[in-house]
Structure formats: C-alpha cells, structure tokens
Short mmCIF file of C-alpha atoms and ligand atoms in Angstrom, two decimals:
data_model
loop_
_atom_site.label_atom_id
_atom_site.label_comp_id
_atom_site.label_asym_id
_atom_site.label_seq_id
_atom_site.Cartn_x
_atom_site.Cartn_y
_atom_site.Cartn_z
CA UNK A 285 9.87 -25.11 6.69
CA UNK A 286 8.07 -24.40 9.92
CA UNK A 287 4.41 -25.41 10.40
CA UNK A 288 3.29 -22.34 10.19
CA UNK A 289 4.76 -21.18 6.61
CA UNK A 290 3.03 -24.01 5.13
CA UNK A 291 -0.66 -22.95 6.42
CA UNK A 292 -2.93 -20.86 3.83
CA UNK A 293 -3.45 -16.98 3.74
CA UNK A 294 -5.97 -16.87 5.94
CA UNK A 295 -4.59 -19.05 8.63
CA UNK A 296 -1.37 -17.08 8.67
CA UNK A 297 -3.30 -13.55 8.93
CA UNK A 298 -5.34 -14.81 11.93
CA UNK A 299 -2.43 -16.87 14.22
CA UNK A 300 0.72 -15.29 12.86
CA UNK A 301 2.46 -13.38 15.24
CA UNK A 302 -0.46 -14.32 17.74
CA UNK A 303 -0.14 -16.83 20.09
CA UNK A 304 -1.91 -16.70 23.15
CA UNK A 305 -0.81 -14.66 26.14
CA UNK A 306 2.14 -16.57 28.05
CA UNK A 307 0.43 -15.14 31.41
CA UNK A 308 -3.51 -15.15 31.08
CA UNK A 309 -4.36 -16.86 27.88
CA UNK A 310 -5.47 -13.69 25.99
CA UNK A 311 -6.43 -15.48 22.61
CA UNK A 312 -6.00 -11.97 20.84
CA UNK A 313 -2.45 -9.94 21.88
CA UNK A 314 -3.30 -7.36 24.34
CA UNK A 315 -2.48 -3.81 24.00
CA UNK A 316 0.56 -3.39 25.84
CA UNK A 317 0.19 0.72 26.52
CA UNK A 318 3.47 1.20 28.54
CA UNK A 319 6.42 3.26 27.42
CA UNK A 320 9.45 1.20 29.04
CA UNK A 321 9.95 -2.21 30.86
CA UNK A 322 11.18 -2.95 34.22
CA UNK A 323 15.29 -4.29 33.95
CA UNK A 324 16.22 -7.41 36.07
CA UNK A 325 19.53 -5.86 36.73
CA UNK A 326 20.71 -3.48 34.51
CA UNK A 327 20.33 -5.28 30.84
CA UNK A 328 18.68 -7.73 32.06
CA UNK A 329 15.20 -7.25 29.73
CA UNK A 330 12.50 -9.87 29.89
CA UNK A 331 12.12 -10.86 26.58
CA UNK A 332 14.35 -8.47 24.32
CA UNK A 333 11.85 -5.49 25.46
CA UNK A 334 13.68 -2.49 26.72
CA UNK A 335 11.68 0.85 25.83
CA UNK A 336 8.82 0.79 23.46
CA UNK A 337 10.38 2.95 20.16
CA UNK A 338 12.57 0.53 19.91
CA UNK A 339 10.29 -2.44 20.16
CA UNK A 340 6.65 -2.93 22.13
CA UNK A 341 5.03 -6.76 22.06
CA UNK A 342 1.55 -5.62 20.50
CA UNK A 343 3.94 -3.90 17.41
CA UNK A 344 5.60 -7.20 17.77
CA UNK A 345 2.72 -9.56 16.92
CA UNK A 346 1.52 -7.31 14.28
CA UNK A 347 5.31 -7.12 12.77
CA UNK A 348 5.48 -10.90 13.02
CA UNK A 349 2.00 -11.17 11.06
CA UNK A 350 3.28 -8.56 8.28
CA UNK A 351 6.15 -10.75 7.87
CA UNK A 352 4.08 -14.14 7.36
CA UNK A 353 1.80 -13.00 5.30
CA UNK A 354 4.18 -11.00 2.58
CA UNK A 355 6.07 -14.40 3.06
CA UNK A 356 8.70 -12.56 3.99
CA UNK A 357 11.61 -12.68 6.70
CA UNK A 358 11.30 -9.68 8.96
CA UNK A 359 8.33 -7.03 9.41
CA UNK A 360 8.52 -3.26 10.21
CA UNK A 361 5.43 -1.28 11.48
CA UNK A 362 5.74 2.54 11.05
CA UNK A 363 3.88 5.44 12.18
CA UNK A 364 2.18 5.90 8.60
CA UNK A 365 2.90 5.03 5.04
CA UNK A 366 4.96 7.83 4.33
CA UNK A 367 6.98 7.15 7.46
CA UNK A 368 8.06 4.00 6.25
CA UNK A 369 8.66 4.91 2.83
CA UNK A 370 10.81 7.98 4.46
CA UNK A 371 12.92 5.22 6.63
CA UNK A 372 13.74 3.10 3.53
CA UNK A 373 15.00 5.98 1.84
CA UNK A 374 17.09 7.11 4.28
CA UNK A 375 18.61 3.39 5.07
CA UNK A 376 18.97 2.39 1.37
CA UNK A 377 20.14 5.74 -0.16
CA UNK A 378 22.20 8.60 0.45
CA UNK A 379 22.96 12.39 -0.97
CA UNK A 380 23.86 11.96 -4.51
CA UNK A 381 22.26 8.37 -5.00
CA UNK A 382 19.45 8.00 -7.75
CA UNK A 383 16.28 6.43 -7.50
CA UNK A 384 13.68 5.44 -10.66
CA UNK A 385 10.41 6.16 -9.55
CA UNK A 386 6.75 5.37 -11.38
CA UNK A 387 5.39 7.96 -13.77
CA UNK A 388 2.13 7.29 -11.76
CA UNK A 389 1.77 6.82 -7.94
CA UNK A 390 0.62 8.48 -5.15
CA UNK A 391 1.05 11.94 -4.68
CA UNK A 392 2.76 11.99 -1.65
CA UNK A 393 5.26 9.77 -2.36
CA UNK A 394 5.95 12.12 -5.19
CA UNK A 395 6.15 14.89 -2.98
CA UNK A 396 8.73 12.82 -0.50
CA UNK A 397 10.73 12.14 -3.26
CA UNK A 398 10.47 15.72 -5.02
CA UNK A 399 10.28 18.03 -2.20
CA UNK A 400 11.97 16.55 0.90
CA UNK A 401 14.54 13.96 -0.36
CA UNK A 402 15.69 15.78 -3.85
CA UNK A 403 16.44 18.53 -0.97
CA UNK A 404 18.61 15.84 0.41
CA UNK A 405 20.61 15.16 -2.73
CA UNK A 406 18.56 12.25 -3.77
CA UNK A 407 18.16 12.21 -7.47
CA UNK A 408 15.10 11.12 -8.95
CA UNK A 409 13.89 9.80 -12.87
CA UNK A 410 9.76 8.88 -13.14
CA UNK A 411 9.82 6.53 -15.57
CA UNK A 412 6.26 4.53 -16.97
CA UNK A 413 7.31 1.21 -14.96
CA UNK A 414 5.54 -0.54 -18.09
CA UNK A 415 7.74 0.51 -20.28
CA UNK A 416 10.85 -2.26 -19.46
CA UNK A 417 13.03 -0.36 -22.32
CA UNK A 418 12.30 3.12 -21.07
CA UNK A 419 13.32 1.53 -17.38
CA UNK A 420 16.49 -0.13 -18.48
CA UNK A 421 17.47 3.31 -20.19
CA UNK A 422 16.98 5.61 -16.73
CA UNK A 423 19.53 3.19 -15.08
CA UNK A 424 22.94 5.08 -13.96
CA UNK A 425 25.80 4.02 -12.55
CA UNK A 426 23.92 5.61 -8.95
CA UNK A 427 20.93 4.19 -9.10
CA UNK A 428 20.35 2.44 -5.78
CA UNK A 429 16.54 1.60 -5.76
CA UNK A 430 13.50 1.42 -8.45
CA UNK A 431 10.36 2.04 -6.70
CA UNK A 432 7.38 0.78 -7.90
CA UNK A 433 3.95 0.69 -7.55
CA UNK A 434 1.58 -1.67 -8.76
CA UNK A 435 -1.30 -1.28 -9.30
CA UNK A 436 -0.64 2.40 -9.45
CA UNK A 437 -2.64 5.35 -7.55
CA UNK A 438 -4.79 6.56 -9.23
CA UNK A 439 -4.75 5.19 -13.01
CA UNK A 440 -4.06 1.57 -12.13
CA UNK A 441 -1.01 0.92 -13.76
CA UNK A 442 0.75 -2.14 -13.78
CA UNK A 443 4.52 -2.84 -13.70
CA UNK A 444 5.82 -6.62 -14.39
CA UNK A 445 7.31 -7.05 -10.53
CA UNK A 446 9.65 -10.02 -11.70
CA UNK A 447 11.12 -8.40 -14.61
CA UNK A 448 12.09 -4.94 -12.78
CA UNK A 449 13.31 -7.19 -9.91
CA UNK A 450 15.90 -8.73 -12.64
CA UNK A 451 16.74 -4.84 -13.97
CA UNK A 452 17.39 -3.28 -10.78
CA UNK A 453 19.83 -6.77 -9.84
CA UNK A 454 21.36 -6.44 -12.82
CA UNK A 455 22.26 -2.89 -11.92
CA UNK A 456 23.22 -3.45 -7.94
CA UNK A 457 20.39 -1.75 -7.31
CA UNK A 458 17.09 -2.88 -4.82
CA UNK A 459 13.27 -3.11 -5.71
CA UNK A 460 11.07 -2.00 -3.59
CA UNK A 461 7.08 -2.71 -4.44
CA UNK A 462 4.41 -0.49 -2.96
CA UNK A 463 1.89 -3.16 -2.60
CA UNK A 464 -1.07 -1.29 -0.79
CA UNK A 465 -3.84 -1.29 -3.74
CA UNK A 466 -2.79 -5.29 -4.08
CA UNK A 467 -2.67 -6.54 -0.57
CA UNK A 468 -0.64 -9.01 0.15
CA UNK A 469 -3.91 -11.04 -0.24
CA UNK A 470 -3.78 -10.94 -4.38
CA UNK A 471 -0.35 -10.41 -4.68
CA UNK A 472 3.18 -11.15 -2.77
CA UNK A 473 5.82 -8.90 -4.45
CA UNK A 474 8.88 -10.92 -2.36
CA UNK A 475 7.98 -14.29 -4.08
CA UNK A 476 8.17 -12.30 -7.45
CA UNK A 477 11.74 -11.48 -6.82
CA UNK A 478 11.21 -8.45 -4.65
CA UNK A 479 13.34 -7.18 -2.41
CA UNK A 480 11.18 -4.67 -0.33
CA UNK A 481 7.36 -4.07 0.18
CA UNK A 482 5.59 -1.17 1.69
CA UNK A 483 2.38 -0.99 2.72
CA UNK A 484 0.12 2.19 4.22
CA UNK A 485 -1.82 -0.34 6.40
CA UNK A 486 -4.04 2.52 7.03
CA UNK A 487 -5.79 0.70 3.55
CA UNK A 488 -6.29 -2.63 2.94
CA UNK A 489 -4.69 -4.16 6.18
CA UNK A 490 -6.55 -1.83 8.54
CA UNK A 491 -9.38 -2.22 6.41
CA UNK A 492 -11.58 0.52 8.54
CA UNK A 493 -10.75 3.49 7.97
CA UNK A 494 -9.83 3.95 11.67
CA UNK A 495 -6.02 4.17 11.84
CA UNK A 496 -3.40 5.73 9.72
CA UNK A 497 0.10 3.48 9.61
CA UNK A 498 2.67 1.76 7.31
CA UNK A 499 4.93 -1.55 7.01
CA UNK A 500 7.96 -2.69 5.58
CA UNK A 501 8.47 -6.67 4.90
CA UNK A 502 12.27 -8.02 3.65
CA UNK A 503 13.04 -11.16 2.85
CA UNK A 504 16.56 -10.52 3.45
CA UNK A 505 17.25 -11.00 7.09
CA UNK A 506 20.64 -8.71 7.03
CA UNK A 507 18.67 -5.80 5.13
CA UNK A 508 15.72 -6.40 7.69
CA UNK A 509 18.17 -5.42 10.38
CA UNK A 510 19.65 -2.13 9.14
CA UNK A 511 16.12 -1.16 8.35
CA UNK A 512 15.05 -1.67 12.44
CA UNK A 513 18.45 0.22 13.01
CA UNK A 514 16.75 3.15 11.46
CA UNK A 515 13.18 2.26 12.38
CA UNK A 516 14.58 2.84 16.10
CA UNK A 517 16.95 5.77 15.12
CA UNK A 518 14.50 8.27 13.35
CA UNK A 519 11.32 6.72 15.45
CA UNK A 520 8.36 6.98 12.91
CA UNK A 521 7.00 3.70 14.72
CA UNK A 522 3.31 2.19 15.21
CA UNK A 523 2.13 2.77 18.84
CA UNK A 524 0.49 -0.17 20.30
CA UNK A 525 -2.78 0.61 19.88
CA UNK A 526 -2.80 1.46 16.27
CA UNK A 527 -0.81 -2.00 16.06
CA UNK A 528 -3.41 -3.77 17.57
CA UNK A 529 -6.19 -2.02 14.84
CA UNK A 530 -3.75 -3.05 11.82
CA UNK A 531 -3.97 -6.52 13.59
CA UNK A 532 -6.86 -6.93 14.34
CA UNK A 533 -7.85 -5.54 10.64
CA UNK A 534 -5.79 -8.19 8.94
CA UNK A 535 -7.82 -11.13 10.22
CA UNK A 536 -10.27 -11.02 7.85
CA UNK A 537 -8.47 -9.43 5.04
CA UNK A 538 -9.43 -12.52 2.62
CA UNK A 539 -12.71 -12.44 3.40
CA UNK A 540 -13.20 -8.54 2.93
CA UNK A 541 -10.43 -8.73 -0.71
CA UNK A 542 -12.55 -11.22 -1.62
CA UNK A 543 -15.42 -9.28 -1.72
CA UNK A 544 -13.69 -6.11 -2.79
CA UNK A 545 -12.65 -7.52 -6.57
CA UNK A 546 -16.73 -9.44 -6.63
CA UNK A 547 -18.17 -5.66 -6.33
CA UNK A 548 -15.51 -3.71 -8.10
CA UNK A 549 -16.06 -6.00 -11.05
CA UNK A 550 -19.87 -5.46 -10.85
CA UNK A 551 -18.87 -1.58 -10.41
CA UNK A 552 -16.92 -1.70 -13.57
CA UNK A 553 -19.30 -3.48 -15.69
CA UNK A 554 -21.56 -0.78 -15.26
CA UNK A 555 -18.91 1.98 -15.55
CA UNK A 556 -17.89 0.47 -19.06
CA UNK A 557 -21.50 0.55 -20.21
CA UNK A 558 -22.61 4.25 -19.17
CA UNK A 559 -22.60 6.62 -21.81
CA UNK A 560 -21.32 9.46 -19.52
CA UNK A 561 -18.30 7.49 -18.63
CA UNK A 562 -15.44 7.79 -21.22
CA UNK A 563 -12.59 5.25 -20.02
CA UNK A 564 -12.38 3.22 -17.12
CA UNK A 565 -9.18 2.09 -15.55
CA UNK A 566 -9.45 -1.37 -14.37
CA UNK A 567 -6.44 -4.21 -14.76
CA UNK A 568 -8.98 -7.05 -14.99
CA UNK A 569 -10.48 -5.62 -18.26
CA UNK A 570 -9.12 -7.38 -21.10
CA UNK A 571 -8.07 -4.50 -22.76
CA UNK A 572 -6.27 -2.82 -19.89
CA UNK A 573 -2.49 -2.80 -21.12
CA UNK A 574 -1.34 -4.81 -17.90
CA UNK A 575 -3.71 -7.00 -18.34
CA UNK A 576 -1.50 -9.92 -18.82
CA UNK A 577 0.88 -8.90 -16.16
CA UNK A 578 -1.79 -8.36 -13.60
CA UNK A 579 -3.61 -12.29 -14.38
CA UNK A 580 0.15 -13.80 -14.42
CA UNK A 581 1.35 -11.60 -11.01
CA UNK A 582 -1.87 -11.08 -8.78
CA UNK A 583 -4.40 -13.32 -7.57
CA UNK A 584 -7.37 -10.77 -8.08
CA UNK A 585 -7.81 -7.72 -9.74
CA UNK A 586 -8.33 -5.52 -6.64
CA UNK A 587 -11.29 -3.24 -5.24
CA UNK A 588 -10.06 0.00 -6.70
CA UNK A 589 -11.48 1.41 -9.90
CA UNK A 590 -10.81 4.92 -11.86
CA UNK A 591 -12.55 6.47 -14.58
CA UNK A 592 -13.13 9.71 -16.83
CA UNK A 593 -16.15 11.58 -17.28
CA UNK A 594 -17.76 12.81 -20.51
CA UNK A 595 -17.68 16.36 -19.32
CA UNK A 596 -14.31 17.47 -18.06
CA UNK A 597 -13.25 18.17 -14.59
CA UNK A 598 -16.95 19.66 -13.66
CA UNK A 599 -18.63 17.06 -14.23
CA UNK A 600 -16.40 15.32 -12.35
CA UNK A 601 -16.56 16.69 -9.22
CA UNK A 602 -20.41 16.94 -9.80
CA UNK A 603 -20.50 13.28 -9.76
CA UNK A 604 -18.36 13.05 -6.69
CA UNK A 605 -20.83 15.43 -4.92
CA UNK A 606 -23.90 13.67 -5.82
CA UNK A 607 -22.40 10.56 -4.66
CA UNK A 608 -24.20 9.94 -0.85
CA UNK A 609 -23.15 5.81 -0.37
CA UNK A 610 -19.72 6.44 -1.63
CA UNK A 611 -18.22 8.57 0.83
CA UNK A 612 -16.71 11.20 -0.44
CA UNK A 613 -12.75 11.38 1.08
CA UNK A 614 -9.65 10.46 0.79
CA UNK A 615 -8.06 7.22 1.62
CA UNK A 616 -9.10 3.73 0.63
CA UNK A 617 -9.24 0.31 1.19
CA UNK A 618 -11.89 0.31 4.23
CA UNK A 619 -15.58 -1.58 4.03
CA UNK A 620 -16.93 1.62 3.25
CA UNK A 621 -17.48 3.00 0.09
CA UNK A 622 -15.36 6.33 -0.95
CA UNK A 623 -15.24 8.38 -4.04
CA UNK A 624 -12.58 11.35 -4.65
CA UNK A 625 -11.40 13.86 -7.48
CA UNK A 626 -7.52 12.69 -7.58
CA UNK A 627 -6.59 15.87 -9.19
CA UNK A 628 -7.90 18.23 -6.34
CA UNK A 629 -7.44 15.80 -3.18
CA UNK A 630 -4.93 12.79 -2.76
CA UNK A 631 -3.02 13.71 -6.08
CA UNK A 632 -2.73 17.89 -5.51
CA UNK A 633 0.85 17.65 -4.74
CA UNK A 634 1.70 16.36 -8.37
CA UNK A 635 -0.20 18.94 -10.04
CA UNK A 636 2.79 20.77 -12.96
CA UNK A 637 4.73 17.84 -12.33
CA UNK A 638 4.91 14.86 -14.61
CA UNK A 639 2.98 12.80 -13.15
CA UNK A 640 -0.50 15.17 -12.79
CA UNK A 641 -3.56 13.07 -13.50
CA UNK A 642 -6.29 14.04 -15.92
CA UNK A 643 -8.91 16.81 -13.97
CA UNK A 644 -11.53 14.66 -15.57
CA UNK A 645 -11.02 11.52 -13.58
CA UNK A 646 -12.87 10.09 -10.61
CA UNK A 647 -11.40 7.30 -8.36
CA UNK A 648 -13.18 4.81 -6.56
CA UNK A 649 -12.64 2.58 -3.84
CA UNK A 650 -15.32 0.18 -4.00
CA UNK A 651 -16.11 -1.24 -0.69
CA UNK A 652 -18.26 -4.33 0.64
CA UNK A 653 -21.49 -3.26 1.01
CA UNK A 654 -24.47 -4.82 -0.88
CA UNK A 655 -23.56 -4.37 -4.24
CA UNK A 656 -27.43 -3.38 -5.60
CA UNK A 657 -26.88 -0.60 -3.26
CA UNK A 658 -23.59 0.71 -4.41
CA UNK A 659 -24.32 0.30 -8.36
CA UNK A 660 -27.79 2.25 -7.70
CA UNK A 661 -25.78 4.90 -5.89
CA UNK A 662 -23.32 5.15 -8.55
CA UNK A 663 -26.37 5.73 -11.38
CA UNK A 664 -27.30 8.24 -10.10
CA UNK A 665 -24.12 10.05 -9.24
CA UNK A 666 -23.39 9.61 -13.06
CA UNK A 667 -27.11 11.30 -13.97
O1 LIG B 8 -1.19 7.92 4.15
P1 LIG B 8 -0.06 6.98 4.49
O2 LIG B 8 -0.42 5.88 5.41
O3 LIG B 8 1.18 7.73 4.93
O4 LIG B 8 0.34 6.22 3.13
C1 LIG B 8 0.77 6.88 1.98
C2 LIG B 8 0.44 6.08 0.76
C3 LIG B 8 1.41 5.29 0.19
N1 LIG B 8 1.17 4.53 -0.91
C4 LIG B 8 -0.04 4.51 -1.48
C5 LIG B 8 -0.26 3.66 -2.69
C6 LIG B 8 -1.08 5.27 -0.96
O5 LIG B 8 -2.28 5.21 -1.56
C7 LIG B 8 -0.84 6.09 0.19
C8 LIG B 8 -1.91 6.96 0.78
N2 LIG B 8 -2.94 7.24 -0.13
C9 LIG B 8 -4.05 8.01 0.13
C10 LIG B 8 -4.26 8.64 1.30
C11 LIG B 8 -5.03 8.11 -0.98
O6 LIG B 8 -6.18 8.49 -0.76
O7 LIG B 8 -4.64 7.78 -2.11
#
C-alpha cells in the first residue's frame, strides 16, 4: 500500500495528484493552456504527453486526485456530467444491450438514456433501486449495466450500493453509482463493491458554481483503460482550466460537506415542523425508508433536501420566488444557497415519463452560509 493510500480524506484531496512542479516548484499544478507538446524525435513525448484530448498534465493531476479519493484505480475527467455518463455508455454497451436504470434520477440522464441512446438500440427498464426484488426481476439475459443513483435527484432515494453490486455480478452485468449528491466525502461506492462512479464535478467537487464537468473513477485497471480509449476517441474531455477549478474545488471538500449535512439538518428540522410543509425528503430522518441503508453506506446524510408544499404546484413556485438567500437556479452543490421547482427546471425532460416528480415539490441545496441566515430566509419563503 503506498504512503499515500493510507493518508485520510482530506490529505488525499489536497496532495493527490499534486506534487509540486518538477521545474519551478509550483506548490499548486499550473494550468498547462497548450494544445500539443513538442516531440524529441518523432514519438519521442516528454512524459507520455502528446496532444492535449488525449491527455493534458493539469487534467492529469485532477484525474489522479479523482482516483485517490473514490479509492479507486484510474480517474477520467470529462467535459460535463452528461459527457461522461454518454462515454460509459458507449464503452460498456452496445445496440441491443439493456440497461436498469433508477425510477428516480436526474432528468437528463433520463433523457440520455430515453432520447439519445434508446435511439441507439439501447434498451432501458426504470426500476425503484430500493426495491431489491423488483431489481432482480428487470434482469435479462442483455442486461449489461444497472445504473444507480444514490441519493437520488430530486426525492432522495436510496439504493443499498453493496447489494445491487452482488445482483448485477450475479448477472455479468457492471454497476455503475452516480455519486454526485454523496461526494466521495460521505460515501465511496468502489469500496461498496462498485464497479463505476460518476460524478458531475460541476457539484460537490467544484463546489462553486463556476465550472460545469464530470468524472469517471474504476477500480478495475483493464476497464479504466477501454474507458480512456473512448475518453480520447469521442473527446468530451475537461480542458485545463476547468481541471484546475474541479481541483482546486476539491481541496476543501471536507471542510465545506461537513458543513453542508450541519445546515441541511438545521434546514430540515425546521422544514419538518412548518405547517405549510407536507413531507420532507431527507435520508437522515428516521423515518426516511433508506434510512438504514444511508447510516450503514454513507458517512453523512448530505446537503440536499426536498420537500412538498401544502398548496400544490403554486405555492410551490411562490415559495421559490420569495426565496432571495437561496438562489433561485439550477445546479447544486456550491457554497451558495439555491432553491428550484424540479418539475419545471432540472426535471422537465421527465415530465409523461415514469419518473415525473410531484409539481408540488421544492428542492433545496442547502449551502454554507450562516445558518440563522438561511433558516430566516427559508420562513419567510414558506409565509
Ligand atoms: O450537468 P452535468 O455536469 O452534465 O451533470 C449531469 C448530472 C448528473 N447526475 C446528477 C445527479 C446531476 O444532478 C446532474 C446535473 N444536475 C443538475 C444540473 C441539477 O440541477 O439537478
């Protein structure tokens, strides 16, 4: 076990991937803006770097870090989310394959699934990844991947990550965990018996809300290279910059998840008291029906919070307009505040479909500001 695999979270998302420049003794990795690399001879590439889609050294350190800190083998930064969701699907599956997806997630994975891939041949069943019986029964004899999210966007589902690792290996197939609401902070999907994770580091990992990208972390090093085959081959990558934000981002993503699940607890404690609030959807409340999943598989419950109003889907969006500290927009897991109407912005795409979301519900993502300040807001966006 190298030295570095046995230092804590934090250690590993500040030095991994990072050590300082060779040449000037840049503590942080610069930002190496530059398209191709000069050849000593033709082939002869200084350190493995030949032309920067296939690999740059900023998208290097940050791929390194990704890998470390899912404790996994080998790290894959993409363009966005969606563009590394896209790039597993294409290495993993192919026309006629079938792949169980999670009657709740977010709406544009629904859409690649339903409107780009199916168009591809790819067969899809969404499935309620809680239900283990109702997964084991949408198996055929083509499925090649269960994807899962957990917790899910927007209702906060929970699948049991071990036990649809052991499904999908008992069917030849792969399971690949969406682990953006968790963060590799509060949970590590590979250690459960994982055999992919995706992230949209525009979230959690970016933490800012200032750059829009995506990851893939194996722990299988021959699976890890067919998926930087097709990293290179389709070319959804991170540019350096953005690499450098998702970096730079992940050095204090303790601190900031720390203070994410303090505030969204204080955030739901008020939520489960206020009479104009009629369910919230939270996996650390005891009677959340992951509950026990979430305690035994995560290490915190998570900064995102959902609920439903007491007057339908105008009251809803009332209390998203009267909202001024949370932000009202899409996205999440930056130190700001945000509030959003799932069924008219991030989830429109999955509106008729099976997995449309109740038009009453509001989702938060409850950032780190003082909490006094965000629970006062949130009074009197409720009235
Ligand atoms: O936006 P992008 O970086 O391509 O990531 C897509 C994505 C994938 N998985 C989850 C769980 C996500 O939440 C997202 C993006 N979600 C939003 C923009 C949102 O507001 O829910």
């Amino acid at each position: 076990m190298s030295e570095e695999s046995t230092h804590g979270f934090a250690t590993r998302a500040i030095h991994a991937g990072q050590e300082p420049d060779a040449a000037t003794g840049a503590v942080v990795p610069p930002i190496y803006a530059v398209s191709t690399f000069k050849q000593d001879g033709v082939g002869g590439l200084r350190g493995g770097y030949e032309y920067s889609r296939s690999a740059n050294p900023t998208r290097t350190a940050l791929e390194e870090c990704l890998a470390s800190i899912e404790r996994g083998v080998r790290g894959l930064a993409f363009a966005s989310g969606l563009a590394a969701t896209d790039t597993l699907l294409r290495t993993v599956c192919a026309p006629g394959d079938h792949v169980i997806i999670p009657g709740d997630a977010y709406g544009g994975t629904y859409r690649l699934f339903a409107r780009v891939h199916a168009k591809w041949g790819l067969e899809y069943t969404p499935v309620p990844l809680g239900d283990l019986d109702a997964v084991r029964a949408a198996i055929r004899p083509t499925t090649k991947l269960i994807w899962c999210e957990t917790p899910t966007n927007p209702l906060l589902g929970i699948a049991d990550i071990a036990a649809l690792a052991e499904i999908a290996h008992g069917a030849g197939a792969k399971l690949a965990v969406d682990n953006t609401f968790a963060s590799p902070y509060l949970q590590t999907p590979l250690e459960l018996g994982a055999d992919i994770v995706m992230h949209s580091t525009t979230k959690y990992l970016g933490g800012h809300s200032d750059v829009v990208g995506g990851a893939l972390v194996v722990s299988d090093a021959a699976l890890g290279d067919e998926l930087a085959y097709h990293q290179n081959a389709i070319g959804g990558v991170a540019g350096p910059f953005d690499s450098w934000l998702v970096l730079r981002g992940i050095k204090t993503l303790a601190v900031r998840m720390e203070k994410h699940c303090s505030n969204a607890a204080a955030v739901v404690d008020l939520l489960t008291s206020h009479r104009n609030v009629t369910h919230v959807f939270y996996p650390g409340l005891p009677d959340h029906p992951g509950h026990d999943v979430a305690a035994k598989q995560m290490r915190g419950f998570g900064g995102m919070v959902s609920f439903r109003v007491v007057g339908g889907e105008s009251d809803a969006l009332a209390v998203c307009e009267r909202a001024k500290l949370f932000t009202l927009g899409e996205s999440l897991g930056g130190v700001e505040s945000l509030i959003e109407h799932p069924g008219r912005m991030t989830h429109a795409s999955v509106a008729g479909s099976e997995l449309e979301v109740p038009s009453d519900l509001v989702r938060l993502s409850v950032g780190i500001e003082d909490v006094d300040d965000l629970l006062a807001d949130l009074r009197r966006a409720l009235g």
